Amino acid sequence: MVKSCVDTDLLIVDANFPGGNIIVDNIEGDTVFLRPDQRDSLKWWFYWYFRVRGAAGRTVKFQFTDKNPIGTQGPAFSTDGGHRWMWLGPQSAQDSSFTYVFDRQSREVRFCFSIPYLEADLYQFLGKYSDNLYLTVRELCRTRKGRSVERLHAGKINEEPKYRVLLTARHHACEMIASYALEGFLESILSNTPVGHWFQNNVEVLAVPFMDKDGVEDGDQGKHRRPHDHNQDYISDSIYPSVRAMKQFVPQWSEMKLKVVLDLHCPYIRGKYNELIYLVGSSDPAIWRQQQEFAAILESVREGPLPYSAKSSLAFGSGWNTDANYGKYKSYSRWGGEQPGACLATTIEIPYANAGTSIVTTDNARAFGRDLAIALRRYLENSAE
């Protein structure tokens, strides 16, 4: 896909790389006028990711020309081609613009709404476990554009497990922080620790890191995709290959041992419900009770720096979590709760930039994923009593 690229007086602003997204309207002196590329989104969304070259020694203002797509910590930025990221901070932003002072030696700086996570990041993570006996990498399907959708099996994968768990992320392509939590969860399962050993002896986890793989790599918003997005596709006539493959594979794989279905998401850009971690309550009273039980366990065992309170769970009928929001579609977590044997099925929302007063980083998002693993062990142990 050709991304927007503008070259004015050697200042080059473009998104021609995996995950890139920007439309540059104009460059006037040291001010760049730009906006997120909405592509096939039915509603405005806020994902953007671009790079700047040829700006050494300059102070450049980036002015968004539509709604304000800058998060609570300003943009994330990288000076090494997207390997390491930092927050520029809220002081860098004013209304719908931010300003950056480029070092005199600067060759390229990347800016993103949050901290990106792409296929290359997944394979860097998997490379650390290439000889781990408790992980295997397979393929769920191929996307419309021919990309591989990875299907990971972790834990007790060489013998029949006591429990099975299904874990997914990126039903909405832009929700990148969820991927770091997924990494942390898998780290725990594969680790030489008491938690890791318990999973390796009891649980097979099936994880799909990128449900919308094309959207992630192409830099799409993914949310509100026309005619509907991946998380709305769990209906009788699913249109996305990954959803069709999920619906076909899971029932034969689970063998009535699937107990927990977790879907990791990120919420809206800012404001109420969007700056804290929370579970999205089910309309099914039995599953809602299990969600409340799991939430209480998660709060009690949390060791990582990101705050979490069981009281933050968004009950069905509250806020945006209503029948009107779902309409005629069925979400992944609702479909998961319908699987034979499943006791707990939930969406977990993890903020893009701050959780309460804590700034979200890749490290503490992974730490939250490890907390999820600890909580899940306790939940499954309790369910067996």
mmCIF file of C-alpha atoms in Angstrom, residues 39 64-65 73 111 143 185 197 225 273 292 373:
data_model
loop_
_atom_site.group_PDB
_atom_site.id
_atom_site.type_symbol
_atom_site.label_atom_id
_atom_site.label_comp_id
_atom_site.label_asym_id
_atom_site.label_seq_id
_atom_site.Cartn_x
_atom_site.Cartn_y
_atom_site.Cartn_z
ATOM 1 C CA ARG A 39 -9.098 4.248 5.026
ATOM 2 C CA PHE A 64 -3.247 17.682 13.001
ATOM 3 C CA THR A 65 -5.945 19.130 10.794
ATOM 4 C CA GLN A 73 1.277 11.316 27.147
ATOM 5 C CA PHE A 111 6.327 9.200 15.876
ATOM 6 C CA THR A 143 -5.130 -13.446 5.288
ATOM 7 C CA PHE A 185 1.437 -13.647 29.636
ATOM 8 C CA HIS A 197 5.821 -25.039 35.764
ATOM 9 C CA ARG A 225 -13.784 -1.274 9.615
ATOM 10 C CA TYR A 273 -13.277 4.247 31.057
ATOM 11 C CA GLN A 292 -16.176 -10.743 38.952
ATOM 12 C CA ALA A 373 -1.058 -15.481 34.149
#
